[in-house]
PDB file of C-alpha atoms in Angstrom:
ATOM      1  CA  MET A   1     -23.929  13.580   5.344  1.00  0.00           C
ATOM      2  CA  THR A   2     -23.749  13.313   9.118  1.00  0.00           C
ATOM      3  CA  LEU A   3     -20.888  14.436  11.332  1.00  0.00           C
ATOM      4  CA  ASP A   4     -20.060  10.776  12.112  1.00  0.00           C
ATOM      5  CA  GLU A   5     -19.831  10.014   8.386  1.00  0.00           C
ATOM      6  CA  MET A   6     -17.528  12.982   7.804  1.00  0.00           C
ATOM      7  CA  LEU A   7     -15.317  11.935  10.718  1.00  0.00           C
ATOM      8  CA  ALA A   8     -15.152   8.363   9.400  1.00  0.00           C
ATOM      9  CA  ARG A   9     -14.152   9.555   5.922  1.00  0.00           C
ATOM     10  CA  GLU A  10     -11.434  11.803   7.329  1.00  0.00           C
ATOM     11  CA  ALA A  11     -10.093   9.013   9.547  1.00  0.00           C
ATOM     12  CA  ILE A  12      -9.927   6.706   6.513  1.00  0.00           C
ATOM     13  CA  ARG A  13      -8.075   9.345   4.461  1.00  0.00           C
ATOM     14  CA  ASP A  14      -5.627   9.673   7.369  1.00  0.00           C
ATOM     15  CA  LEU A  15      -5.199   5.873   7.458  1.00  0.00           C
ATOM     16  CA  VAL A  16      -4.223   5.819   3.778  1.00  0.00           C
ATOM     17  CA  ALA A  17      -1.820   8.755   4.221  1.00  0.00           C
ATOM     18  CA  ARG A  18      -0.141   7.053   7.193  1.00  0.00           C
ATOM     19  CA  TYR A  19       0.197   3.810   5.205  1.00  0.00           C
ATOM     20  CA  ASN A  20       2.174   5.606   2.498  1.00  0.00           C
ATOM     21  CA  ALA A  21       4.205   7.857   4.801  1.00  0.00           C
ATOM     22  CA  ASN A  22       5.175   5.053   7.189  1.00  0.00           C
ATOM     23  CA  GLY A  23       5.948   2.581   4.410  1.00  0.00           C
ATOM     24  CA  ASP A  24       7.985   5.078   2.397  1.00  0.00           C
ATOM     25  CA  SER A  25      10.093   6.079   5.400  1.00  0.00           C
ATOM     26  CA  GLY A  26      10.604   2.540   6.709  1.00  0.00           C
ATOM     27  CA  ARG A  27       8.618   3.116   9.916  1.00  0.00           C
ATOM     28  CA  PHE A  28       7.349  -0.440   9.802  1.00  0.00           C
ATOM     29  CA  ALA A  29       6.228  -0.724  13.435  1.00  0.00           C
ATOM     30  CA  GLN A  30       3.795   2.145  12.812  1.00  0.00           C
ATOM     31  CA  LEU A  31       2.776   0.587   9.484  1.00  0.00           C
ATOM     32  CA  TRP A  32       1.812  -2.743  11.084  1.00  0.00           C
ATOM     33  CA  GLU A  33      -0.578  -0.905  13.428  1.00  0.00           C
ATOM     34  CA  LEU A  34      -2.661   0.145  10.423  1.00  0.00           C
ATOM     35  CA  PHE A  35      -3.780  -3.451   9.714  1.00  0.00           C
ATOM     36  CA  THR A  36      -6.127  -5.697  11.646  1.00  0.00           C
ATOM     37  CA  ALA A  37      -4.436  -8.863  12.951  1.00  0.00           C
ATOM     38  CA  ASP A  38      -6.388 -10.959  10.433  1.00  0.00           C
ATOM     39  CA  ALA A  39      -6.038  -8.551   7.507  1.00  0.00           C
ATOM     40  CA  VAL A  40      -5.543  -9.779   3.962  1.00  0.00           C
ATOM     41  CA  MET A  41      -3.409  -8.042   1.361  1.00  0.00           C
ATOM     42  CA  GLU A  42      -3.132  -8.982  -2.280  1.00  0.00           C
ATOM     43  CA  THR A  43      -0.619  -7.749  -4.823  1.00  0.00           C
ATOM     44  CA  ALA A  44      -1.174  -8.047  -8.557  1.00  0.00           C
ATOM     45  CA  GLU A  45       1.203  -7.338 -11.416  1.00  0.00           C
ATOM     46  CA  MET A  46      -0.140  -5.790 -14.650  1.00  0.00           C
ATOM     47  CA  GLY A  47      -2.947  -8.225 -15.432  1.00  0.00           C
ATOM     48  CA  GLY A  48      -1.412 -11.139 -13.524  1.00  0.00           C
ATOM     49  CA  GLU A  49      -3.040 -13.255 -10.862  1.00  0.00           C
ATOM     50  CA  PRO A  50      -2.943 -11.692  -7.390  1.00  0.00           C
ATOM     51  CA  VAL A  51      -0.650 -13.035  -4.689  1.00  0.00           C
ATOM     52  CA  ARG A  52      -2.510 -13.298  -1.377  1.00  0.00           C
ATOM     53  CA  TYR A  53      -0.987 -12.586   2.051  1.00  0.00           C
ATOM     54  CA  GLU A  54      -3.168 -13.620   4.985  1.00  0.00           C
ATOM     55  CA  GLY A  55      -2.652 -12.159   8.429  1.00  0.00           C
ATOM     56  CA  LEU A  56      -0.307  -9.472   9.637  1.00  0.00           C
ATOM     57  CA  GLU A  57       2.778 -11.702   9.756  1.00  0.00           C
ATOM     58  CA  GLU A  58       2.488 -12.540   6.046  1.00  0.00           C
ATOM     59  CA  ILE A  59       1.694  -8.928   5.137  1.00  0.00           C
ATOM     60  CA  LYS A  60       4.900  -7.785   6.846  1.00  0.00           C
ATOM     61  CA  THR A  61       6.930  -9.804   4.309  1.00  0.00           C
ATOM     62  CA  ILE A  62       5.669  -7.599   1.449  1.00  0.00           C
ATOM     63  CA  PHE A  63       7.361  -4.545   2.923  1.00  0.00           C
ATOM     64  CA  THR A  64      10.464  -6.131   4.383  1.00  0.00           C
ATOM     65  CA  GLY A  65      10.964  -8.036   1.133  1.00  0.00           C
ATOM     66  CA  ALA A  66      10.765  -4.826  -0.939  1.00  0.00           C
ATOM     67  CA  ARG A  67      13.189  -3.115   1.443  1.00  0.00           C
ATOM     68  CA  ASP A  68      15.639  -6.006   1.176  1.00  0.00           C
ATOM     69  CA  ARG A  69      15.357  -6.190  -2.647  1.00  0.00           C
ATOM     70  CA  ILE A  70      16.161  -2.506  -3.001  1.00  0.00           C
ATOM     71  CA  ALA A  71      19.068  -2.734  -0.538  1.00  0.00           C
ATOM     72  CA  SER A  72      20.543  -5.731  -2.385  1.00  0.00           C
ATOM     73  CA  ARG A  73      20.605  -4.100  -5.826  1.00  0.00           C
ATOM     74  CA  PRO A  74      24.091  -2.890  -6.749  1.00  0.00           C
ATOM     75  CA  ASP A  75      22.614  -0.424  -9.254  1.00  0.00           C
ATOM     76  CA  THR A  76      20.503   1.513  -6.744  1.00  0.00           C
ATOM     77  CA  VAL A  77      21.511   4.685  -5.008  1.00  0.00           C
ATOM     78  CA  PRO A  78      20.324   5.791  -1.592  1.00  0.00           C
ATOM     79  CA  GLY A  79      17.326   7.969  -1.934  1.00  0.00           C
ATOM     80  CA  TYR A  80      13.669   7.945  -1.338  1.00  0.00           C
ATOM     81  CA  ILE A  81      10.395   6.312  -2.227  1.00  0.00           C
ATOM     82  CA  ARG A  82       7.268   8.473  -2.334  1.00  0.00           C
ATOM     83  CA  HIS A  83       3.795   7.086  -2.897  1.00  0.00           C
ATOM     84  CA  PHE A  84       1.193   9.578  -4.054  1.00  0.00           C
ATOM     85  CA  THR A  85      -2.509   8.760  -4.077  1.00  0.00           C
ATOM     86  CA  ALA A  86      -5.415  10.343  -5.904  1.00  0.00           C
ATOM     87  CA  THR A  87      -9.129   9.996  -6.636  1.00  0.00           C
ATOM     88  CA  HIS A  88      -9.866   8.330  -3.305  1.00  0.00           C
ATOM     89  CA  GLN A  89     -13.470   7.148  -3.287  1.00  0.00           C
ATOM     90  CA  ILE A  90     -14.815   6.033   0.087  1.00  0.00           C
ATOM     91  CA  ASP A  91     -18.119   4.227   0.527  1.00  0.00           C
ATOM     92  CA  LEU A  92     -19.347   3.841   4.091  1.00  0.00           C
ATOM     93  CA  VAL A  93     -21.106   0.497   4.534  1.00  0.00           C
ATOM     94  CA  ASP A  94     -22.062   1.031   8.167  1.00  0.00           C
ATOM     95  CA  ALA A  95     -20.559   2.594  11.295  1.00  0.00           C
ATOM     96  CA  HIS A  96     -17.735   0.019  11.358  1.00  0.00           C
ATOM     97  CA  HIS A  97     -17.098  -0.896   7.718  1.00  0.00           C
ATOM     98  CA  ALA A  98     -16.197   0.977   4.543  1.00  0.00           C
ATOM     99  CA  THR A  99     -14.696   0.312   1.126  1.00  0.00           C
ATOM    100  CA  GLY A 100     -12.354   2.413  -0.936  1.00  0.00           C
ATOM    101  CA  ARG A 101     -10.702   2.738  -4.333  1.00  0.00           C
ATOM    102  CA  LEU A 102      -7.809   4.988  -5.270  1.00  0.00           C
ATOM    103  CA  TYR A 103      -4.905   5.409  -7.648  1.00  0.00           C
ATOM    104  CA  PHE A 104      -1.233   5.527  -6.690  1.00  0.00           C
ATOM    105  CA  ALA A 105       2.024   6.598  -8.312  1.00  0.00           C
ATOM    106  CA  VAL A 106       5.493   5.929  -6.913  1.00  0.00           C
ATOM    107  CA  LEU A 107       8.390   8.352  -7.344  1.00  0.00           C
ATOM    108  CA  MET A 108      11.992   7.333  -6.727  1.00  0.00           C
ATOM    109  CA  PRO A 109      15.336   9.061  -7.419  1.00  0.00           C
ATOM    110  CA  HIS A 110      15.135   8.118 -11.114  1.00  0.00           C
ATOM    111  CA  GLY A 111      11.568   9.497 -11.452  1.00  0.00           C
ATOM    112  CA  LEU A 112       8.257   7.721 -11.850  1.00  0.00           C
ATOM    113  CA  ASP A 113       8.830   4.044 -11.003  1.00  0.00           C
ATOM    114  CA  HIS A 114       5.396   2.401 -11.104  1.00  0.00           C
ATOM    115  CA  TRP A 115       1.693   3.179 -10.745  1.00  0.00           C
ATOM    116  CA  GLY A 116      -1.599   1.431 -10.139  1.00  0.00           C
ATOM    117  CA  ARG A 117      -4.679   1.092  -7.958  1.00  0.00           C
ATOM    118  CA  TYR A 118      -5.629   0.165  -4.404  1.00  0.00           C
ATOM    119  CA  ILE A 119      -8.913  -1.559  -3.587  1.00  0.00           C
ATOM    120  CA  ASP A 120      -9.597  -1.461   0.164  1.00  0.00           C
ATOM    121  CA  ARG A 121     -11.939  -2.654   2.875  1.00  0.00           C
ATOM    122  CA  TYR A 122     -11.679  -0.688   6.105  1.00  0.00           C
ATOM    123  CA  VAL A 123     -12.750  -1.806   9.573  1.00  0.00           C
ATOM    124  CA  CYS A 124     -13.327   0.386  12.621  1.00  0.00           C
ATOM    125  CA  THR A 125     -12.628  -1.313  15.946  1.00  0.00           C
ATOM    126  CA  GLY A 126     -12.360   0.524  19.209  1.00  0.00           C
ATOM    127  CA  GLY A 127     -12.913   3.821  17.405  1.00  0.00           C
ATOM    128  CA  ARG A 128      -9.911   3.286  15.113  1.00  0.00           C
ATOM    129  CA  TRP A 129     -10.021   2.617  11.363  1.00  0.00           C
ATOM    130  CA  GLN A 130      -7.663  -0.048   9.969  1.00  0.00           C
ATOM    131  CA  PHE A 131      -7.172  -2.044   6.816  1.00  0.00           C
ATOM    132  CA  GLY A 132      -9.061  -5.328   6.839  1.00  0.00           C
ATOM    133  CA  TYR A 133      -8.223  -5.930   3.184  1.00  0.00           C
ATOM    134  CA  ARG A 134      -6.043  -4.173   0.619  1.00  0.00           C
ATOM    135  CA  ARG A 135      -5.306  -5.064  -2.989  1.00  0.00           C
ATOM    136  CA  ALA A 136      -2.430  -3.252  -4.697  1.00  0.00           C
ATOM    137  CA  SER A 137      -2.580  -3.681  -8.468  1.00  0.00           C
ATOM    138  CA  VAL A 138       0.295  -2.401 -10.589  1.00  0.00           C
ATOM    139  CA  ASP A 139      -0.936  -0.977 -13.894  1.00  0.00           C
ATOM    140  CA  GLY A 140       2.449   0.030 -15.320  1.00  0.00           C
ATOM    141  CA  ARG A 141       6.162   0.567 -14.741  1.00  0.00           C
ATOM    142  CA  SER A 142       8.869   2.774 -16.144  1.00  0.00           C
ATOM    143  CA  ALA A 143      11.765   1.202 -18.022  1.00  0.00           C
ATOM    144  CA  GLN A 144      14.018   2.168 -15.080  1.00  0.00           C
ATOM    145  CA  SER A 145      11.799   0.589 -12.411  1.00  0.00           C
ATOM    146  CA  TRP A 146      13.702  -0.906  -9.504  1.00  0.00           C
ATOM    147  CA  PHE A 147      11.023  -3.575  -9.200  1.00  0.00           C
ATOM    148  CA  THR A 148      11.040  -5.019 -12.744  1.00  0.00           C
ATOM    149  CA  ALA A 149      13.618  -7.764 -12.318  1.00  0.00           C
ATOM    150  CA  PRO A 150      15.882  -9.409  -9.761  1.00  0.00           C
ATOM    151  CA  PRO A 151      19.223  -7.713  -9.126  1.00  0.00           C
ATOM    152  CA  PRO A 152      21.674  -8.214 -12.013  1.00  0.00           C
ATOM    153  CA  ALA A 153      23.808 -10.639  -9.950  1.00  0.00           C
ATOM    154  CA  ALA A 154      20.796 -12.970  -9.587  1.00  0.00           C
ATOM    155  CA  GLN A 155      20.221 -13.028 -13.370  1.00  0.00           C
ATOM    156  CA  THR A 156      23.699 -14.328 -14.260  1.00  0.00           C
ATOM    157  CA  GLY A 157      23.423 -17.673 -12.473  1.00  0.00           C
TER     158      GLY A 157
END
């Protein structure tokens, strides 16, 4: 492995860490910088068809929507969200492109909330690695997950 390959791998690991840290803490302006302007993100629920978000403006709605759903739930308490990742495999395609696969688990005040996998394509432009594509697939949820259903008030109507 060359020095350039090692530096690329470390920059990609840092990209993934910043994605989780910025998203978990609500630092959305810093989070948006991690995506290319034409990035694509897909989300998939336990065997369901993926929902596709094209371009940064659509991707932003994933995070602001989750923030707003949590804030609107009367049964939630202020706390934290912590994404943990593991088994990050990075394959360098060339000097400006790479792919990756990794697992995630999400902890919240009530414990483990949900878990799954990321499938990524990374792009290096101007010496900086960013997400060109990310798929977040949820493999499972706890019974107490804050993301399993709309807030109780929305279910009564």
